[in-house]
mmCIF file of C-alpha atoms in Angstrom:
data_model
loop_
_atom_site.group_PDB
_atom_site.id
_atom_site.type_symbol
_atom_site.label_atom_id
_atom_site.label_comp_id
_atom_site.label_asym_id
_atom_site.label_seq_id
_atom_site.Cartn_x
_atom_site.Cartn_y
_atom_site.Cartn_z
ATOM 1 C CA UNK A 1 -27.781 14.858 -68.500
ATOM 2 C CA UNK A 2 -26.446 12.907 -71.410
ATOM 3 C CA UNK A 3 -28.282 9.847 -70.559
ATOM 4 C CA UNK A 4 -31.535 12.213 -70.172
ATOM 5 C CA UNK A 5 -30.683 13.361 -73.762
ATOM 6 C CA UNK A 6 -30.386 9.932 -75.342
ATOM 7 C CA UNK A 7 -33.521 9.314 -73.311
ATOM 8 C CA UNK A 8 -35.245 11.691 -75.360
ATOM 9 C CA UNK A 9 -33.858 11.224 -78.255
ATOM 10 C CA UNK A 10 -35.056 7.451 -78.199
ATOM 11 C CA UNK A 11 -38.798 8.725 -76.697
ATOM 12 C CA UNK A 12 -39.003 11.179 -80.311
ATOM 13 C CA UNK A 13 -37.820 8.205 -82.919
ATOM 14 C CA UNK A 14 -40.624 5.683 -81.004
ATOM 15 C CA UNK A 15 -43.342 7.978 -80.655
ATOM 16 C CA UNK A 16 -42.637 9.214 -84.249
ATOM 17 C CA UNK A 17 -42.377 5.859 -86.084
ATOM 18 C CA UNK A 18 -46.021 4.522 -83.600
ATOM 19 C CA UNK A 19 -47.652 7.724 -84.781
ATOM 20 C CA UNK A 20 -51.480 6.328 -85.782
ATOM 21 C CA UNK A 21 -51.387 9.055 -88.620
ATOM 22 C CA UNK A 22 -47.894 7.966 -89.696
ATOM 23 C CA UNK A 23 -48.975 4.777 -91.167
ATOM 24 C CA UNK A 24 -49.022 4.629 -94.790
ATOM 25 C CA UNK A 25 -51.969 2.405 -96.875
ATOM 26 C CA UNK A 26 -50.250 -0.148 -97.384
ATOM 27 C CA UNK A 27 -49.182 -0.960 -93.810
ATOM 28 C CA UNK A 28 -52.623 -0.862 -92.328
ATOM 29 C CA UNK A 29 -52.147 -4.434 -90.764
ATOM 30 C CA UNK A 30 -49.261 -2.599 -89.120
ATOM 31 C CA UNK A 31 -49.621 -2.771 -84.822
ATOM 32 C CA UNK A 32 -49.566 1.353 -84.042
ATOM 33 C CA UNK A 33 -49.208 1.661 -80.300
ATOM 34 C CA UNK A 34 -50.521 4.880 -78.837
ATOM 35 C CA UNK A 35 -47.920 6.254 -76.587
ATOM 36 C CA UNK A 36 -48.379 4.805 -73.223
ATOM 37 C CA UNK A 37 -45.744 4.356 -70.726
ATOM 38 C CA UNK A 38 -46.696 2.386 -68.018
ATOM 39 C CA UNK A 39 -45.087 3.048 -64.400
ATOM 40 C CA UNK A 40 -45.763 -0.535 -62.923
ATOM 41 C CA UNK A 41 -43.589 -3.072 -63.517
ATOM 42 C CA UNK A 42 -45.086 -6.243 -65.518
ATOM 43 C CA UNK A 43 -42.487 -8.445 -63.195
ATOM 44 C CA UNK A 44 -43.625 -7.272 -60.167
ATOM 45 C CA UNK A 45 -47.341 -5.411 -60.436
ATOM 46 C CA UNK A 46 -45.826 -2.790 -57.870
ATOM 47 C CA UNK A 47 -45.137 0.832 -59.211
ATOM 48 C CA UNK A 48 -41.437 1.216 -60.624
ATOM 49 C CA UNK A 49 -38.693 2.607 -58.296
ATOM 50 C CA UNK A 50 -35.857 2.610 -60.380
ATOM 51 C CA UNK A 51 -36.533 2.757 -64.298
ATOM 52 C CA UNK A 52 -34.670 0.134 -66.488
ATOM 53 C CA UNK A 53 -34.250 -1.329 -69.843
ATOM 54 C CA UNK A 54 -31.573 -3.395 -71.756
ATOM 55 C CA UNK A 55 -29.398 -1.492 -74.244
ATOM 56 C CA UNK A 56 -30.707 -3.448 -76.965
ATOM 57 C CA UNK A 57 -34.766 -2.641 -76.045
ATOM 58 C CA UNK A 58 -36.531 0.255 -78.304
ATOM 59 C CA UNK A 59 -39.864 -0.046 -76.569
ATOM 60 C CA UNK A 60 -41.480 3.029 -74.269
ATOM 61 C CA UNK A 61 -42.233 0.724 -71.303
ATOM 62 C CA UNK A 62 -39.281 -0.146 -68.520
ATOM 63 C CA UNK A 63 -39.360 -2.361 -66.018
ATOM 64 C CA UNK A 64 -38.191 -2.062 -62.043
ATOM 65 C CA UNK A 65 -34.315 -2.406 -61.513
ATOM 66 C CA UNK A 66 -34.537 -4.504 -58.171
ATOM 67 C CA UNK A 67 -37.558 -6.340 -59.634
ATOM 68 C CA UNK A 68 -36.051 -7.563 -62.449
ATOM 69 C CA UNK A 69 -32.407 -8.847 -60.621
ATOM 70 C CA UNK A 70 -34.663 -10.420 -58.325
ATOM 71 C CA UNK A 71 -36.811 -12.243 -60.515
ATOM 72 C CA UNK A 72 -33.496 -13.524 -62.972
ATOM 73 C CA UNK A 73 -31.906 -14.332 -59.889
ATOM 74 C CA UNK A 74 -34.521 -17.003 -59.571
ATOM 75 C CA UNK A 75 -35.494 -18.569 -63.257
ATOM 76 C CA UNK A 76 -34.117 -21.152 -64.942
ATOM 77 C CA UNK A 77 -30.966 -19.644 -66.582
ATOM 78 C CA UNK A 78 -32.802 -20.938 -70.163
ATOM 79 C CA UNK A 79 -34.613 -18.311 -69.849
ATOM 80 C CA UNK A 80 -33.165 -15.971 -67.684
ATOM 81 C CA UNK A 81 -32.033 -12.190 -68.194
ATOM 82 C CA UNK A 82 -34.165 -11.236 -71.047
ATOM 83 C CA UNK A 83 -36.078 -8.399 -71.015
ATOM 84 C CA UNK A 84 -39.492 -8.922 -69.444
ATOM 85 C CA UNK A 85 -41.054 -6.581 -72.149
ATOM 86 C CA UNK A 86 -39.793 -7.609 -75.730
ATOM 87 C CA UNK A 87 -37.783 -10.712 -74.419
ATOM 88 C CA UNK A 88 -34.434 -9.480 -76.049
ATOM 89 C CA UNK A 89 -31.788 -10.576 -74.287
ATOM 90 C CA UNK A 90 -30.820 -8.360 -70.939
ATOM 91 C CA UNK A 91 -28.147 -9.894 -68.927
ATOM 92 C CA UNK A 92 -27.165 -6.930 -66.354
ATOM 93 C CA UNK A 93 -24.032 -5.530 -67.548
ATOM 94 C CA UNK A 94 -26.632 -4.679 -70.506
ATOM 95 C CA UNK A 95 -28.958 -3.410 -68.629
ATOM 96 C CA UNK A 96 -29.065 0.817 -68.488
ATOM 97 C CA UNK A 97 -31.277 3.206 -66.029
ATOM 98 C CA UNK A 98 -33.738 5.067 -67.842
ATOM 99 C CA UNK A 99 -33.711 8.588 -66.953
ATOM 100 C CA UNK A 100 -36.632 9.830 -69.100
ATOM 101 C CA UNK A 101 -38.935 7.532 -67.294
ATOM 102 C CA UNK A 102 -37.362 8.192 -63.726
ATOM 103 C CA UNK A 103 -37.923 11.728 -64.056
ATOM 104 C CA UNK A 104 -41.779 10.884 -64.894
ATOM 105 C CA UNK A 105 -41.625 8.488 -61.711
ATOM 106 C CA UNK A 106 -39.981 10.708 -59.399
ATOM 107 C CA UNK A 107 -42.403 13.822 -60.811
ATOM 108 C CA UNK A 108 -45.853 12.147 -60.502
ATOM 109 C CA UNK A 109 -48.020 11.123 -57.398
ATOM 110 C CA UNK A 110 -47.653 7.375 -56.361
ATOM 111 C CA UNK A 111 -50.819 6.758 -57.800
ATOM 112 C CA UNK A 112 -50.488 7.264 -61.225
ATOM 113 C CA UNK A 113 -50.106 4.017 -63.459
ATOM 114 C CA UNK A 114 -49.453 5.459 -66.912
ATOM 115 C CA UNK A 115 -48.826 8.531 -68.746
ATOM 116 C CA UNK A 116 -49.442 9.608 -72.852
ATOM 117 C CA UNK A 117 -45.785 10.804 -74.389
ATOM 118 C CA UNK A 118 -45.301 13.072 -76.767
ATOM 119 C CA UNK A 119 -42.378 12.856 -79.257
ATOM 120 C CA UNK A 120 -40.944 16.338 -77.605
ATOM 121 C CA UNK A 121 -40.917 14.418 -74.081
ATOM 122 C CA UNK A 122 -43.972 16.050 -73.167
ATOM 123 C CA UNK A 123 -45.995 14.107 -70.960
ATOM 124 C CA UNK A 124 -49.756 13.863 -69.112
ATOM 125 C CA UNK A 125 -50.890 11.322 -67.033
ATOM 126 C CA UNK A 126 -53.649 9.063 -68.632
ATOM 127 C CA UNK A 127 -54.340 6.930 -65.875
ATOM 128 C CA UNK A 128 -54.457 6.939 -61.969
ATOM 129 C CA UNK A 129 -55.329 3.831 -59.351
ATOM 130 C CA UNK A 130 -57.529 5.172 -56.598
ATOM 131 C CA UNK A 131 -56.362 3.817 -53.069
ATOM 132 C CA UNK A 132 -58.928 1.262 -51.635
ATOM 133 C CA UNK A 133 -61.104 2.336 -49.134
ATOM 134 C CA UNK A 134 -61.954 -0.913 -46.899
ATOM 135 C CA UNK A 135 -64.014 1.403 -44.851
ATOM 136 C CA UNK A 136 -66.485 1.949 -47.452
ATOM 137 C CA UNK A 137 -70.076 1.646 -46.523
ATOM 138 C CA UNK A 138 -71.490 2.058 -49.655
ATOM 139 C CA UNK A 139 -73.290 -1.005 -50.993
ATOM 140 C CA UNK A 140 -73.012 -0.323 -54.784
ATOM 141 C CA UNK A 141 -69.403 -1.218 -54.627
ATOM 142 C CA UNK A 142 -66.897 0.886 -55.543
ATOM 143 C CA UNK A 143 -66.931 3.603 -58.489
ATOM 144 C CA UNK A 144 -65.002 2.144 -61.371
ATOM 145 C CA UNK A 145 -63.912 4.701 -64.234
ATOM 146 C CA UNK A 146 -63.697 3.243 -67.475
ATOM 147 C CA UNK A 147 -60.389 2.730 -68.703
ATOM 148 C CA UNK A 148 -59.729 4.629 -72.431
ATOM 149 C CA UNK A 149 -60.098 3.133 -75.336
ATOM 150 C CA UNK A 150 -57.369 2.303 -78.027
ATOM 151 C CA UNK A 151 -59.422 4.963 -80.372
ATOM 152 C CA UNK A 152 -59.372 7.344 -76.895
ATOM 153 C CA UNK A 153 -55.398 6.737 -76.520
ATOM 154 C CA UNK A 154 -54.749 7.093 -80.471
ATOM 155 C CA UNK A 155 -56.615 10.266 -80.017
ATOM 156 C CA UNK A 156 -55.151 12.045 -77.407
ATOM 157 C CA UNK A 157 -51.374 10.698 -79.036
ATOM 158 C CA UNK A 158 -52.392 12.787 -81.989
ATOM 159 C CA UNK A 159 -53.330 15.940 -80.439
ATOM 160 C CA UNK A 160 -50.160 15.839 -78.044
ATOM 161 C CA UNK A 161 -48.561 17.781 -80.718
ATOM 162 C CA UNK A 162 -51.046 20.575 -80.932
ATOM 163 C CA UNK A 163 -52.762 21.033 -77.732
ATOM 164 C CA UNK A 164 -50.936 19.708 -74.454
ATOM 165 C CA UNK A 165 -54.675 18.854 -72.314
ATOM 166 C CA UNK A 166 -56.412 16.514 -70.734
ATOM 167 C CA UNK A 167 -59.747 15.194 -72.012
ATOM 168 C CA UNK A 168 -62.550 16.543 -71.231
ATOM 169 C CA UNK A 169 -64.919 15.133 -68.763
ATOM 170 C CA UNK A 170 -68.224 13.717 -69.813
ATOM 171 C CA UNK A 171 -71.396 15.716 -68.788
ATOM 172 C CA UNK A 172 -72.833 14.914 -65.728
ATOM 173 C CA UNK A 173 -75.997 14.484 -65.335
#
């Protein structure tokens, strides 16, 4: 429970501070994320079992526990235990479980690869991998969504606060 509150307390100062509508004139060179955490880890492509992050990380986006000891266990100690995100270092007694994020991993389907925070700790999935389908006898090749946008993800960050929905669909036609 406490480390779900600290969780959320760190989800509301990121999200607040990345907010697209936050950023003042003069800090329009300023890189505004939109609120995307990922749920596959960059060290191992593979959805995340066990959320992570070192104590010293402020970023949304954790990496996979047994991933990560694996990987450092196998590096070049120059380089190894720093976080695979933001490169801080992370040796392992500095490395914490992120509850926030496991409770978004153990809530959503397996194939969901990202989800759209809000600063409450609301959260919607923005992005889903369809299983492949080997069997397919279709000769077009396989139906590829687009992925969103930055402008799409900026968007939908904003109206988290108002309205908690997913995008419409475009008209079919």
């Amino acid at each position: 429970k406490d480390r779900l509150r600290l969780d959320l307390e760190r989800i509301f100062t990121w999200v607040t501070a990345h907010r697209p509508d936050r950023v003042s004139k003069k800090d329009t060179l300023r890189n505004v994320e939109p609120p995307v955490m990922k749920l596959v880890c960059c060290t191992s492509l593979s959805r995340i079992e066990e959320a992570a992050r070192g104590v010293e990380c402020d970023h949304l986006q954790c990496f996979d526990l047994p991933s990560y000891v694996h990987t450092m266990r196998n590096i070049p100690p120059k380089h190894a235990w720093c976080c695979p995100i933001c490169d801080r270092p992370a040796p392992l007694h500095q490395v914490r479980l992120d509850a926030f994020a496991q409770s978004i991993l153990d809530a959503t389907e397996p194939n969901v690869t990202e989800v759209l925070v809000a600063d409450t700790g609301k959260w919607e999935v923005s992005a889903t991998e369809d299983p492949m389908d080997d069997a397919s006898s279709d000769d077009d090749g396989p139906f590829m969504p687009s992925a969103p946008t930055q402008a799409d993800l900026q968007r939908a960050a904003l109206n988290l606060g108002r309205a908690f929905s997913a995008p419409a669909a475009p008209p079919r036609l």
